[in-house]
Coordinates of C-alpha atoms and ligand atoms in Angstrom, one line a residue:
X1 CA 150.9 -209.2 -119.5
X2 CA 154.5 -208.4 -118.3
X3 CA 154.8 -205.7 -121.0
X4 CA 151.4 -204.2 -120.0
X5 CA 152.5 -204.1 -116.3
X6 CA 155.9 -202.6 -117.3
X7 CA 154.2 -199.8 -119.3
X8 CA 151.5 -199.2 -116.7
X9 CA 154.1 -199.0 -113.9
X10 CA 156.1 -196.5 -115.9
X11 CA 153.1 -194.2 -116.4
X12 CA 151.3 -194.5 -113.0
X13 CA 154.3 -195.0 -110.7
X14 CA 154.4 -197.9 -108.1
X15 CA 152.9 -195.8 -105.3
X16 CA 149.7 -195.0 -107.2
X17 CA 149.4 -198.5 -108.5
X18 CA 149.7 -199.9 -105.0
X19 CA 147.1 -197.5 -103.8
X20 CA 144.6 -198.5 -106.5
X21 CA 145.3 -202.2 -105.9
X22 CA 144.7 -201.6 -102.1
X23 CA 141.4 -199.9 -103.0
X24 CA 140.5 -202.8 -105.3
X25 CA 141.3 -205.3 -102.5
X26 CA 139.2 -203.4 -100.0
X27 CA 136.3 -203.1 -102.5
X28 CA 136.5 -206.9 -103.1
X29 CA 136.6 -207.5 -99.3
X30 CA 133.5 -205.3 -98.8
X31 CA 131.6 -207.4 -101.5
X32 CA 132.7 -210.5 -99.7
X33 CA 131.6 -209.2 -96.3
X34 CA 128.1 -208.6 -97.9
X35 CA 128.0 -212.2 -99.2
X36 CA 129.1 -213.7 -95.9
X37 CA 126.4 -211.6 -94.1
X38 CA 123.8 -213.0 -96.5
X39 CA 125.1 -216.5 -95.9
X40 CA 125.0 -216.0 -92.1
X41 CA 121.4 -214.5 -92.4
X42 CA 120.3 -217.5 -94.5
X43 CA 121.8 -219.9 -91.9
X44 CA 119.9 -218.1 -89.1
X45 CA 116.7 -218.0 -91.1
X46 CA 117.0 -221.8 -91.5
X47 CA 117.6 -222.1 -87.7
X48 CA 114.6 -219.7 -87.2
X49 CA 116.8 -217.5 -85.0
X50 CA 117.1 -214.6 -87.4
X51 CA 114.5 -212.2 -85.7
X52 CA 116.7 -211.9 -82.6
X53 CA 119.6 -210.6 -84.7
X54 CA 117.6 -208.6 -87.2
X55 CA 118.9 -205.2 -86.0
X56 CA 122.5 -206.3 -86.0
X57 CA 122.1 -207.6 -89.6
X58 CA 120.4 -204.4 -90.6
X59 CA 123.4 -202.4 -89.4
X60 CA 125.8 -204.9 -91.0
X61 CA 124.1 -204.7 -94.4
X62 CA 124.0 -200.9 -94.3
X63 CA 127.7 -200.7 -93.3
X64 CA 128.9 -203.2 -96.0
X65 CA 126.8 -201.6 -98.7
X66 CA 128.0 -198.1 -97.6
X67 CA 131.6 -199.4 -97.6
X68 CA 131.2 -201.1 -101.0
X69 CA 129.7 -198.0 -102.6
X70 CA 132.2 -195.6 -101.0
X71 CA 135.2 -197.7 -102.1
X72 CA 133.9 -198.3 -105.6
X73 CA 133.2 -194.6 -106.0
X74 CA 136.7 -193.7 -104.8
X75 CA 138.3 -196.4 -107.0
X76 CA 136.3 -195.4 -110.1
X77 CA 137.2 -191.7 -109.6
X78 CA 140.9 -192.5 -109.3
X79 CA 141.0 -194.9 -112.1
X80 CA 139.1 -192.6 -114.5
X81 CA 141.6 -189.9 -113.8
X82 CA 144.5 -192.3 -114.0
X83 CA 143.4 -193.7 -117.4
X84 CA 143.1 -190.1 -118.8
X85 CA 146.5 -189.2 -117.4
X86 CA 148.0 -192.4 -118.8
X87 CA 146.5 -191.7 -122.3
X88 CA 148.2 -188.3 -122.4
X89 CA 151.4 -189.4 -120.7
X90 CA 151.7 -192.2 -123.3
X91 CA 151.1 -189.8 -126.1
X92 CA 153.6 -187.4 -124.8
X93 CA 156.1 -190.2 -124.3
X94 CA 155.7 -191.4 -127.9
X95 CA 156.0 -187.8 -129.2
X96 CA 159.1 -187.1 -127.2
X97 CA 160.7 -190.3 -128.6
X98 CA 159.7 -189.1 -132.1
X99 CA 161.3 -185.7 -131.5
X100 CA 164.5 -187.4 -130.2
X101 CA 164.7 -189.9 -133.1
X102 CA 166.9 -189.6 -136.2
X103 CA 165.3 -188.6 -139.5
X104 CA 165.6 -192.1 -141.0
X105 CA 164.2 -193.8 -137.9
X106 CA 161.2 -191.5 -138.1
X107 CA 160.6 -192.1 -141.8
X108 CA 160.8 -195.9 -141.3
X109 CA 158.2 -195.9 -138.5
X110 CA 155.8 -193.2 -139.6
X111 CA 152.8 -195.5 -139.9
X112 CA 153.5 -197.3 -136.6
X113 CA 153.8 -193.9 -134.8
X114 CA 150.4 -192.8 -136.1
X115 CA 148.8 -196.2 -135.1
X116 CA 150.4 -196.0 -131.7
X117 CA 149.2 -192.4 -131.1
X118 CA 145.7 -193.1 -132.4
X119 CA 144.9 -196.8 -131.6
X120 CA 147.3 -198.3 -129.1
X121 CA 147.0 -195.6 -126.5
X122 CA 143.2 -195.9 -126.6
X123 CA 143.3 -199.7 -126.3
X124 CA 145.5 -199.2 -123.2
X125 CA 143.2 -196.6 -121.7
X126 CA 140.1 -198.8 -122.2
X127 CA 142.0 -201.6 -120.4
X128 CA 142.9 -199.4 -117.5
X129 CA 139.2 -198.5 -117.1
X130 CA 138.4 -202.2 -116.8
X131 CA 140.9 -202.6 -114.0
X132 CA 138.3 -201.6 -111.4
X133 CA 136.0 -204.5 -112.2
X134 CA 138.9 -206.8 -112.8
X135 CA 140.7 -206.2 -109.5
X136 CA 137.5 -206.2 -107.4
X137 CA 136.4 -209.5 -109.0
X138 CA 139.8 -211.0 -108.5
X139 CA 139.8 -210.2 -104.8
X140 CA 136.2 -211.3 -104.5
X141 CA 137.1 -214.7 -106.1
X142 CA 140.0 -215.2 -103.7
X143 CA 137.8 -214.3 -100.7
X144 CA 135.0 -216.6 -102.0
X145 CA 137.5 -219.5 -102.3
X146 CA 138.7 -218.9 -98.8
X147 CA 135.2 -218.8 -97.5
X148 CA 134.4 -222.1 -99.3
X149 CA 137.5 -223.5 -97.5
X150 CA 136.0 -222.5 -94.2
X151 CA 132.7 -224.3 -95.0
X152 CA 134.1 -227.6 -96.3
X153 CA 137.7 -228.3 -97.2
X154 CA 136.7 -231.4 -99.2
X155 CA 134.2 -229.4 -101.4
X156 CA 136.8 -226.6 -101.5
X157 CA 139.4 -229.1 -103.0
X158 CA 136.9 -230.2 -105.6
X159 CA 136.1 -226.5 -106.5
X160 CA 139.9 -225.9 -106.7
X161 CA 140.3 -228.9 -109.1
X162 CA 137.5 -227.5 -111.3
X163 CA 139.1 -224.0 -111.3
X164 CA 142.5 -225.5 -112.1
X165 CA 140.9 -227.4 -115.0
X166 CA 139.5 -224.2 -116.3
X167 CA 142.8 -222.4 -116.0
X168 CA 144.7 -225.2 -117.8
X169 CA 142.2 -224.9 -120.7
X170 CA 142.5 -221.2 -120.7
X171 CA 146.3 -221.2 -120.8
X172 CA 146.2 -223.8 -123.6
X173 CA 144.0 -221.5 -125.7
X174 CA 145.5 -218.1 -124.9
X175 CA 148.7 -218.3 -126.8
X176 CA 146.8 -219.0 -130.0
X177 CA 144.3 -216.3 -129.2
X178 CA 147.1 -213.7 -128.6
X179 CA 148.6 -214.6 -132.0
X180 CA 145.3 -213.6 -133.6
X181 CA 145.2 -210.3 -131.7
X182 CA 148.8 -209.6 -132.9
X183 CA 147.8 -210.3 -136.5
X184 CA 144.8 -207.9 -136.1
X185 CA 147.2 -205.2 -134.7
X186 CA 149.5 -205.5 -137.8
X187 CA 146.4 -205.1 -140.0
X188 CA 145.6 -201.9 -138.1
X189 CA 148.9 -200.4 -139.5
X190 CA 147.9 -201.5 -143.0
X191 CA 144.6 -199.8 -142.5
X192 CA 146.2 -196.5 -141.4
X193 CA 148.5 -196.7 -144.5
X194 CA 145.5 -197.2 -146.9
X195 CA 143.6 -194.4 -145.1
X196 CA 146.6 -192.1 -145.8
X197 CA 146.3 -193.0 -149.5
X198 CA 142.6 -191.9 -149.5
X199 CA 143.2 -188.7 -147.6
X200 CA 146.5 -187.6 -149.2
X201 CA 145.6 -188.8 -152.6
X202 CA 142.0 -187.4 -152.5
X203 CA 142.5 -185.1 -155.5
X204 CA 143.8 -187.9 -157.7
X205 CA 140.9 -190.1 -156.5
X206 CA 138.4 -187.4 -157.2
X207 CA 139.6 -187.3 -160.8
X208 CA 139.7 -191.0 -161.2
X209 CA 137.3 -192.7 -158.7
X210 CA 138.6 -196.1 -159.7
X211 CA 141.7 -195.3 -157.8
X212 CA 139.6 -194.8 -154.7
X213 CA 137.6 -197.9 -155.3
X214 CA 140.8 -200.0 -155.5
X215 CA 142.0 -198.7 -152.1
X216 CA 138.5 -199.1 -150.7
X217 CA 138.4 -202.7 -151.9
X218 CA 141.8 -203.4 -150.3
X219 CA 140.4 -202.0 -147.0
X220 CA 137.0 -203.5 -147.1
X221 CA 137.9 -206.9 -148.5
X222 CA 141.5 -207.6 -147.7
X223 CA 142.2 -205.8 -144.5
X224 CA 138.6 -205.9 -143.1
X225 CA 138.2 -209.5 -144.0
X226 CA 141.5 -210.6 -142.4
X227 CA 141.0 -208.3 -139.4
X228 CA 137.4 -209.6 -138.8
X229 CA 138.7 -213.2 -139.1
X230 CA 141.6 -212.6 -136.7
X231 CA 139.5 -210.8 -134.1
X232 CA 136.6 -213.2 -134.4
X233 CA 138.9 -216.2 -133.8
X234 CA 140.5 -214.4 -130.9
X235 CA 137.3 -213.3 -129.2
X236 CA 135.7 -216.7 -129.9
X237 CA 138.6 -218.3 -128.1
X238 CA 137.9 -216.1 -125.1
X239 CA 134.1 -216.8 -125.2
X240 CA 134.8 -220.5 -125.4
X241 CA 137.0 -220.3 -122.4
X242 CA 134.3 -218.3 -120.5
X243 CA 131.6 -220.8 -121.4
X244 CA 133.8 -223.8 -120.5
X245 CA 134.6 -222.2 -117.1
X246 CA 130.9 -221.5 -116.5
X247 CA 129.8 -225.0 -117.6
X248 CA 132.4 -226.5 -115.2
X249 CA 131.1 -224.5 -112.3
X250 CA 127.4 -225.2 -113.1
X251 CA 128.2 -228.9 -113.2
X252 CA 129.9 -228.5 -109.8
X253 CA 126.9 -226.6 -108.4
X254 CA 124.5 -229.3 -109.6
X255 CA 126.7 -232.1 -108.3
X256 CA 126.9 -230.4 -104.8
X257 CA 123.1 -230.1 -104.7
X258 CA 122.4 -233.6 -106.1
X259 CA 124.8 -235.9 -104.4
X260 CA 128.2 -234.3 -103.3
X261 CA 126.6 -232.5 -100.3
X262 CA 125.0 -235.8 -99.0
X263 CA 128.0 -237.9 -99.9
X264 CA 130.4 -235.7 -98.0
X265 CA 127.9 -235.3 -95.0
X266 CA 127.6 -231.5 -95.4
X267 CA 124.8 -229.9 -93.4
X268 CA 121.9 -228.2 -95.3
X269 CA 122.9 -224.7 -94.1
X270 CA 126.5 -225.3 -95.2
X271 CA 125.4 -226.7 -98.5
X272 CA 123.2 -223.6 -99.2
X273 CA 126.1 -221.3 -98.1
X274 CA 128.4 -223.2 -100.4
X275 CA 126.1 -222.9 -103.4
X276 CA 125.5 -219.2 -102.7
X277 CA 129.2 -218.5 -102.5
X278 CA 129.8 -220.6 -105.6
X279 CA 127.2 -218.5 -107.5
X280 CA 129.0 -215.3 -106.4
X281 CA 132.3 -216.9 -107.5
X282 CA 130.9 -217.8 -110.9
X283 CA 129.8 -214.1 -111.3
X284 CA 133.2 -212.8 -110.3
X285 CA 135.0 -215.3 -112.6
X286 CA 132.7 -214.3 -115.4
X287 CA 133.6 -210.6 -114.9
X288 CA 137.3 -211.6 -115.0
X289 CA 136.8 -213.7 -118.2
X290 CA 135.1 -210.7 -119.9
X291 CA 138.0 -208.5 -119.0
X292 CA 140.6 -210.9 -120.3
X293 CA 140.3 -210.1 -124.0
X294 CA 140.5 -206.4 -123.2
X295 CA 143.6 -207.0 -121.2
X296 CA 145.0 -209.3 -123.9
X297 CA 144.5 -206.6 -126.6
X298 CA 146.0 -204.0 -124.2
X299 CA 149.0 -206.3 -123.8
X300 CA 149.5 -206.5 -127.6
X301 CA 149.2 -202.7 -127.7
X302 CA 151.7 -202.3 -124.9
X303 CA 154.1 -204.6 -126.7
X304 CA 153.7 -202.6 -129.8
X305 CA 154.4 -199.3 -128.0
X306 CA 157.4 -200.7 -126.2
X307 CA 158.8 -202.1 -129.5
X308 CA 158.3 -198.8 -131.2
X309 CA 160.1 -196.9 -128.4
X310 CA 162.9 -199.3 -128.6
X311 CA 163.2 -198.9 -132.4
X312 CA 163.2 -195.1 -132.0
X313 CA 165.9 -195.0 -129.3
X314 CA 168.0 -197.9 -130.6
X315 CA 171.2 -196.9 -132.3
X316 CA 172.5 -200.3 -133.0
X317 CA 170.4 -201.5 -135.9
X318 CA 171.3 -201.2 -139.5
X319 CA 169.2 -198.0 -140.1
X320 CA 169.8 -196.4 -136.8
X321 CA 173.6 -196.6 -137.1
X322 CA 173.2 -193.9 -139.8
X323 CA 171.4 -191.5 -137.6
X324 CA 172.6 -189.3 -134.8
X325 CA 170.2 -188.5 -132.0
X326 CA 169.7 -184.8 -131.6
X327 CA 170.8 -183.0 -128.5
X328 CA 170.6 -179.4 -127.4
X329 CA 173.4 -177.6 -129.0
X330 CA 174.7 -174.0 -129.5
X331 CA 175.6 -173.0 -133.1
X332 CA 179.2 -172.0 -133.6
X333 CA 180.0 -169.0 -136.0
X334 CA 180.1 -170.5 -139.5
X335 CA 183.1 -170.0 -141.8
X336 CA 183.2 -173.1 -144.0
X337 CA 181.9 -176.7 -144.4
X338 CA 183.2 -179.6 -146.1
X339 CA 182.5 -183.2 -147.1
X340 CA 185.6 -185.4 -147.2
X341 CA 185.3 -188.6 -149.2
X342 CA 181.7 -189.0 -148.0
X343 CA 180.0 -192.2 -149.0
X344 CA 176.3 -193.1 -148.3
X345 CA 173.9 -195.8 -149.4
X346 CA 170.4 -196.5 -148.4
X347 CA 169.9 -199.5 -146.1
X348 CA 167.6 -202.2 -147.5
X349 CA 167.6 -200.6 -151.0
X350 CA 167.8 -203.4 -153.5
X351 CA 169.2 -201.2 -156.2
X352 CA 172.2 -200.4 -154.0
X353 CA 172.2 -196.7 -154.9
X354 CA 175.4 -195.1 -153.6
X355 CA 176.4 -191.5 -153.2
X356 CA 180.1 -190.7 -153.2
X357 CA 182.8 -190.6 -152.5
X358 CA 182.0 -186.9 -152.5
X359 CA 184.5 -184.1 -151.8
X360 CA 183.4 -180.5 -151.6
X361 CA 184.3 -177.3 -149.7
X362 CA 181.8 -174.5 -149.2
X363 CA 182.8 -171.1 -147.7
X364 CA 180.7 -168.5 -146.0
X365 CA 178.9 -166.3 -148.6
X366 CA 179.2 -168.9 -151.4
X367 CA 176.3 -169.5 -153.8
X368 CA 176.5 -173.1 -154.8
X369 CA 174.2 -174.7 -157.4
X370 CA 173.8 -178.5 -157.8
X371 CA 172.0 -180.0 -160.8
X372 CA 171.7 -183.4 -162.3
X373 CA 169.2 -185.9 -163.6
X374 CA 166.3 -187.4 -161.7
X375 CA 167.5 -190.0 -159.2
X376 CA 171.2 -188.9 -159.6
X377 CA 171.4 -188.3 -155.8
X378 CA 171.0 -184.6 -155.4
X379 CA 168.5 -184.7 -152.5
X380 CA 170.5 -187.5 -150.8
X381 CA 173.6 -185.3 -151.0
X382 CA 171.6 -182.4 -149.6
X383 CA 170.4 -184.6 -146.7
X384 CA 174.0 -185.6 -146.0
X385 CA 175.1 -182.0 -146.0
X386 CA 172.2 -181.1 -143.7
X387 CA 173.2 -183.9 -141.3
X388 CA 169.8 -185.7 -141.7
X389 CA 171.7 -188.7 -143.0
X390 CA 175.0 -189.8 -141.5
X391 CA 177.7 -191.0 -144.0
X392 CA 178.8 -194.7 -144.1
X393 CA 182.3 -193.5 -144.7
X394 CA 184.2 -190.2 -144.9
X395 CA 183.4 -187.2 -142.7
X396 CA 181.8 -183.8 -142.6
X397 CA 183.7 -180.8 -141.4
X398 CA 182.5 -177.6 -140.0
X399 CA 185.1 -174.7 -139.8
X400 CA 187.7 -177.4 -140.7
X401 CA 186.8 -179.4 -137.5
X402 CA 185.3 -182.9 -138.0
X403 CA 181.6 -183.3 -137.2
X404 CA 181.1 -186.3 -134.9
X405 CA 178.3 -187.7 -132.7
X406 CA 178.8 -184.9 -130.1
X407 CA 178.5 -182.0 -132.4
X408 CA 176.1 -183.1 -135.1
X409 CA 173.2 -181.1 -133.5
X410 CA 175.4 -178.0 -133.4
X411 CA 176.3 -178.6 -137.0
X412 CA 172.6 -178.9 -138.1
X413 CA 172.0 -175.6 -136.3
X414 CA 173.7 -173.8 -139.2
X415 CA 171.0 -174.6 -141.7
X416 CA 167.6 -173.4 -142.8
X417 CA 166.0 -175.4 -145.5
X418 CA 163.1 -175.3 -147.9
X419 CA 162.7 -178.8 -149.2
X420 CA 160.9 -179.6 -152.4
X421 CA 158.1 -181.1 -150.3
X422 CA 158.5 -178.4 -147.6
X423 CA 156.2 -178.1 -144.6
X424 CA 155.0 -174.6 -143.7
X425 CA 154.4 -174.1 -140.0
X426 CA 151.5 -171.7 -139.2
X427 CA 152.7 -170.9 -135.7
X428 CA 156.3 -169.8 -135.2
X429 CA 156.1 -169.0 -131.5
X430 CA 159.0 -170.1 -129.3
X431 CA 161.4 -170.6 -132.3
X432 CA 164.8 -169.5 -131.2
X433 CA 166.6 -166.5 -132.8
X434 CA 163.8 -165.4 -135.1
X435 CA 164.5 -162.0 -136.7
X436 CA 160.9 -160.9 -136.8
X437 CA 162.0 -157.3 -137.3
X438 CA 162.8 -158.2 -140.9
X439 CA 159.3 -159.5 -141.6
X440 CA 158.1 -156.4 -143.4
X441 CA 161.3 -156.0 -145.5
X442 CA 161.1 -159.7 -146.6
X443 CA 157.4 -159.5 -147.3
X444 CA 158.1 -156.6 -149.6
X445 CA 161.1 -158.4 -151.2
X446 CA 159.1 -161.5 -151.9
X447 CA 156.0 -159.5 -153.0
X448 CA 153.6 -161.0 -150.5
X449 CA 152.3 -157.7 -149.1
X450 CA 148.5 -157.9 -148.7
X451 CA 148.6 -161.7 -149.1
X452 CA 149.7 -162.7 -145.6
X453 CA 150.2 -160.9 -142.3
X454 CA 152.1 -161.9 -139.1
X455 CA 149.5 -161.8 -136.3
X456 CA 151.6 -162.3 -133.1
X457 CA 153.5 -165.5 -133.9
X458 CA 150.9 -166.9 -136.4
X459 CA 150.5 -166.2 -140.0
X460 CA 147.1 -164.8 -140.9
X461 CA 146.8 -167.6 -143.5
X462 CA 148.9 -170.3 -145.2
X463 CA 146.2 -170.9 -147.8
X464 CA 148.3 -169.4 -150.6
X465 CA 149.3 -170.6 -154.0
X466 CA 152.1 -173.1 -154.2
X467 CA 154.6 -170.5 -155.3
X468 CA 153.5 -168.0 -152.6
X469 CA 153.7 -170.7 -149.9
X470 CA 157.3 -171.4 -151.0
X471 CA 158.1 -167.7 -150.8
X472 CA 156.6 -167.6 -147.3
X473 CA 158.6 -170.7 -146.3
X474 CA 161.8 -169.0 -147.6
X475 CA 161.0 -165.9 -145.6
X476 CA 160.6 -168.0 -142.5
X477 CA 164.0 -169.7 -143.3
X478 CA 165.6 -166.3 -143.7
X479 CA 164.1 -164.9 -140.4
X480 CA 165.6 -167.9 -138.6
X481 CA 168.9 -166.2 -139.2
X482 CA 170.9 -169.4 -139.8
X483 CA 174.0 -168.8 -141.9
X484 CA 173.4 -171.5 -144.6
X485 CA 170.3 -171.7 -146.7
X486 CA 169.5 -175.0 -148.4
X487 CA 167.0 -174.9 -151.3
X488 CA 165.7 -177.9 -153.1
X489 CA 164.3 -176.7 -156.5
X490 CA 162.9 -173.6 -154.8
X491 CA 162.3 -171.6 -158.0
X492 CA 160.6 -174.5 -159.8
X493 CA 157.2 -173.2 -158.7
X494 CA 157.9 -169.5 -159.4
X495 CA 156.6 -167.7 -162.4
X496 CA 159.3 -166.5 -165.0
X497 CA 159.1 -162.9 -163.6
X498 CA 159.7 -163.9 -160.0
X499 CA 162.2 -166.6 -160.9
X500 CA 164.3 -164.0 -162.7
X501 CA 164.0 -161.7 -159.6
X502 CA 165.0 -164.5 -157.3
X503 CA 168.2 -165.4 -159.2
X504 CA 169.2 -161.9 -160.3
X505 CA 168.2 -159.8 -157.4
X506 CA 167.3 -161.8 -154.3
X507 CA 170.2 -164.2 -154.3
X508 CA 172.9 -161.5 -154.6
X509 CA 171.2 -159.5 -151.8
X510 CA 171.2 -162.6 -149.5
X511 CA 174.8 -163.2 -150.3
X512 CA 175.5 -159.6 -149.4
X513 CA 173.6 -160.2 -146.1
X514 CA 176.2 -162.9 -145.4
X515 CA 174.0 -166.0 -146.2
X516 CA 175.6 -169.0 -147.8
X517 CA 173.3 -170.6 -150.3
X518 CA 173.3 -174.2 -151.5
X519 CA 170.6 -174.8 -154.1
X520 CA 169.4 -177.7 -156.2
X521 CA 168.3 -176.2 -159.4
X522 CA 167.5 -177.1 -163.0
X523 CA 167.3 -173.4 -164.1
X524 CA 170.3 -173.5 -166.5
X525 CA 169.4 -170.0 -167.7
X526 CA 170.6 -168.7 -164.3
X527 CA 173.6 -171.0 -163.7
X528 CA 175.8 -167.9 -164.1
X529 CA 174.4 -166.5 -160.8
X530 CA 176.3 -169.2 -158.9
X531 CA 179.8 -168.9 -157.6
X532 CA 180.2 -172.7 -157.9
X533 CA 178.2 -175.2 -160.0
X534 CA 178.2 -179.0 -159.5
X535 CA 176.6 -181.8 -161.3
X536 CA 175.4 -185.0 -159.7
X537 CA 175.7 -188.1 -161.9
X538 CA 174.9 -191.5 -160.6
X539 CA 175.8 -190.5 -157.1
X540 CA 179.1 -188.8 -158.1
X541 CA 179.6 -185.0 -157.7
X542 CA 181.3 -183.4 -160.6
X543 CA 182.7 -179.8 -160.3
X544 CA 181.5 -177.8 -163.3
X545 CA 182.5 -174.4 -162.0
X546 CA 185.1 -173.7 -164.7
X547 CA 183.7 -171.0 -166.9
X548 CA 180.8 -170.2 -164.5
X549 CA 182.4 -168.9 -161.4
X550 CA 182.5 -165.2 -161.1
X551 CA 185.7 -165.2 -159.1
Ligands
LIG601 N1 164.3 -193.2 -148.8 C1 164.9 -193.9 -149.7 N2 165.2 -195.2 -149.5 C2 165.8 -195.9 -150.4 N3 166.3 -195.4 -151.5 C3 166.1 -194.1 -151.8 C4 165.4 -193.3 -150.9 N4 165.4 -192.0 -151.4 C5 166.0 -192.1 -152.6 N5 166.5 -193.4 -152.8 C6 167.3 -193.8 -154.0 O1 168.3 -192.9 -154.2 C7 168.4 -192.4 -155.5 C8 168.7 -190.9 -155.5 O2 167.6 -190.3 -155.0 P1 167.6 -188.7 -154.8 O3 166.2 -188.3 -154.2 O4 168.8 -188.3 -154.0 O5 167.7 -188.2 -156.3 P2 167.5 -186.8 -156.9 O6 168.7 -186.5 -157.7 O7 167.2 -185.8 -155.8 O8 166.3 -187.0 -157.8 P3 165.1 -185.9 -158.3 O9 165.7 -184.9 -159.2 O10 164.2 -186.8 -159.0 O11 164.5 -185.3 -157.0 C9 167.1 -192.8 -156.1 O12 167.4 -193.3 -157.4 C10 166.5 -193.9 -155.3 O13 166.7 -195.1 -155.8

């Protein structure tokens, strides 16, 4: 619950939370005023003096009901607004942590981020909607207990003992119950992962439905089975608590009516008032008990969001040490970059694959090709050069200056990249430094005229062939105007005609325009187009430029 309070406080602010609590208290008090009026009226009816006070009671009832309705309405309106604002504020908060996180952190927590954005925030929003009933019932319970004290302190003590017994039982059960909710929350992540398999692997499943059936079975048998079991045990625990509490109070009511009233010499009017108030108390306690599982699940969701945020901002753990949090940075004019004895290995990789030590110097205007076998470390090296991964040892230099924590973001600003699994943004509005005036020229160069248009800051379509989408991604990269272009097997999806055009015509033109190009390629037919050629072998970078370089 502490985590839930911490998160709620962060998103509503203490002022608003106090205001809603105050409204809840007032609403509870107005309910209690109504009960006490009913009790008084019952007492007067028994004394047969009610008719003399009928008008006063009529006004009293109208006033308390009016107050109750007004406060409930105000509270409901505020809480509904607050819960919607909390939903979006939580989402914005998670997304801004995502945007500030390092690449490796993001990759490691992809599924949790999705679960947090889609599930946890809704669990929390639902809980905040329940707060109205919860706070009102809580206040009403306290007020009822105080009223019971004013009727008979001995009966009050007995009631308190019964309530304490219920609370002890509840506490005893709750830890176990929360554990089951936590299990169910972990299963939710597994569910999201399996759903990704179905949605992202749909083509493969369509061809071989057995693949889909396997995933479906994992969801419907494994995950659903375990999730149903965990949630059922957890909810059952809460229902048991609720029933135990109710039974305890019903026994108390029966005992007061049957013998406790008489034994403790309580008058008939007080006994009736006591029973009445107890019944109200049971109702209020029941409302609280119904809310408890909702709050318990919200507490697990809050814990999960807080943990995720800590993972995303933490720079001390194994993985996070190798990332540099981005900051706003101005690019410096690029003249050369270098990797000096750079070493990197993936954390938690059992095969202990290591890149390096790597030494390389690249100057402005160079065309550098890197080739090598699958799994030799080319992409890892590319990520190191791009500053997506941070080396374990050695250093990167930009313009002969070492790149450190403070200027990593500025360093990254020098690159545009088209990855082998690139993402094509449809809307490029607000991107800094875009040379949109070159759009038509590049469209012509990459032979995409008539295929796609730039409408404002959006592309008319991104539903193109794979090769065409790659051409468009490269045009976007070029329009960004960054000095270094990183390409991971860019030409692999191009037809022979355009591949030739790319190596023989486009690359020289880009070089003439001042771009530096670092490309992973297996097109050995065009290796002569590079100024420098390197081979990656088991994480080692071998210079094969001799005989290839044109200068
Ligand atoms: N995210 C990762 N976590 C752990 N290990 C990884 C990760 N990515 C790659 N590796 C390991 O690093 C090695 C090199 O991978 P890398 O992607 O750099 O190779 P590559 O030369 O680009 O291969 P390919 O030509 O197949 O794309 C792989 O053999 C793999 O074991």
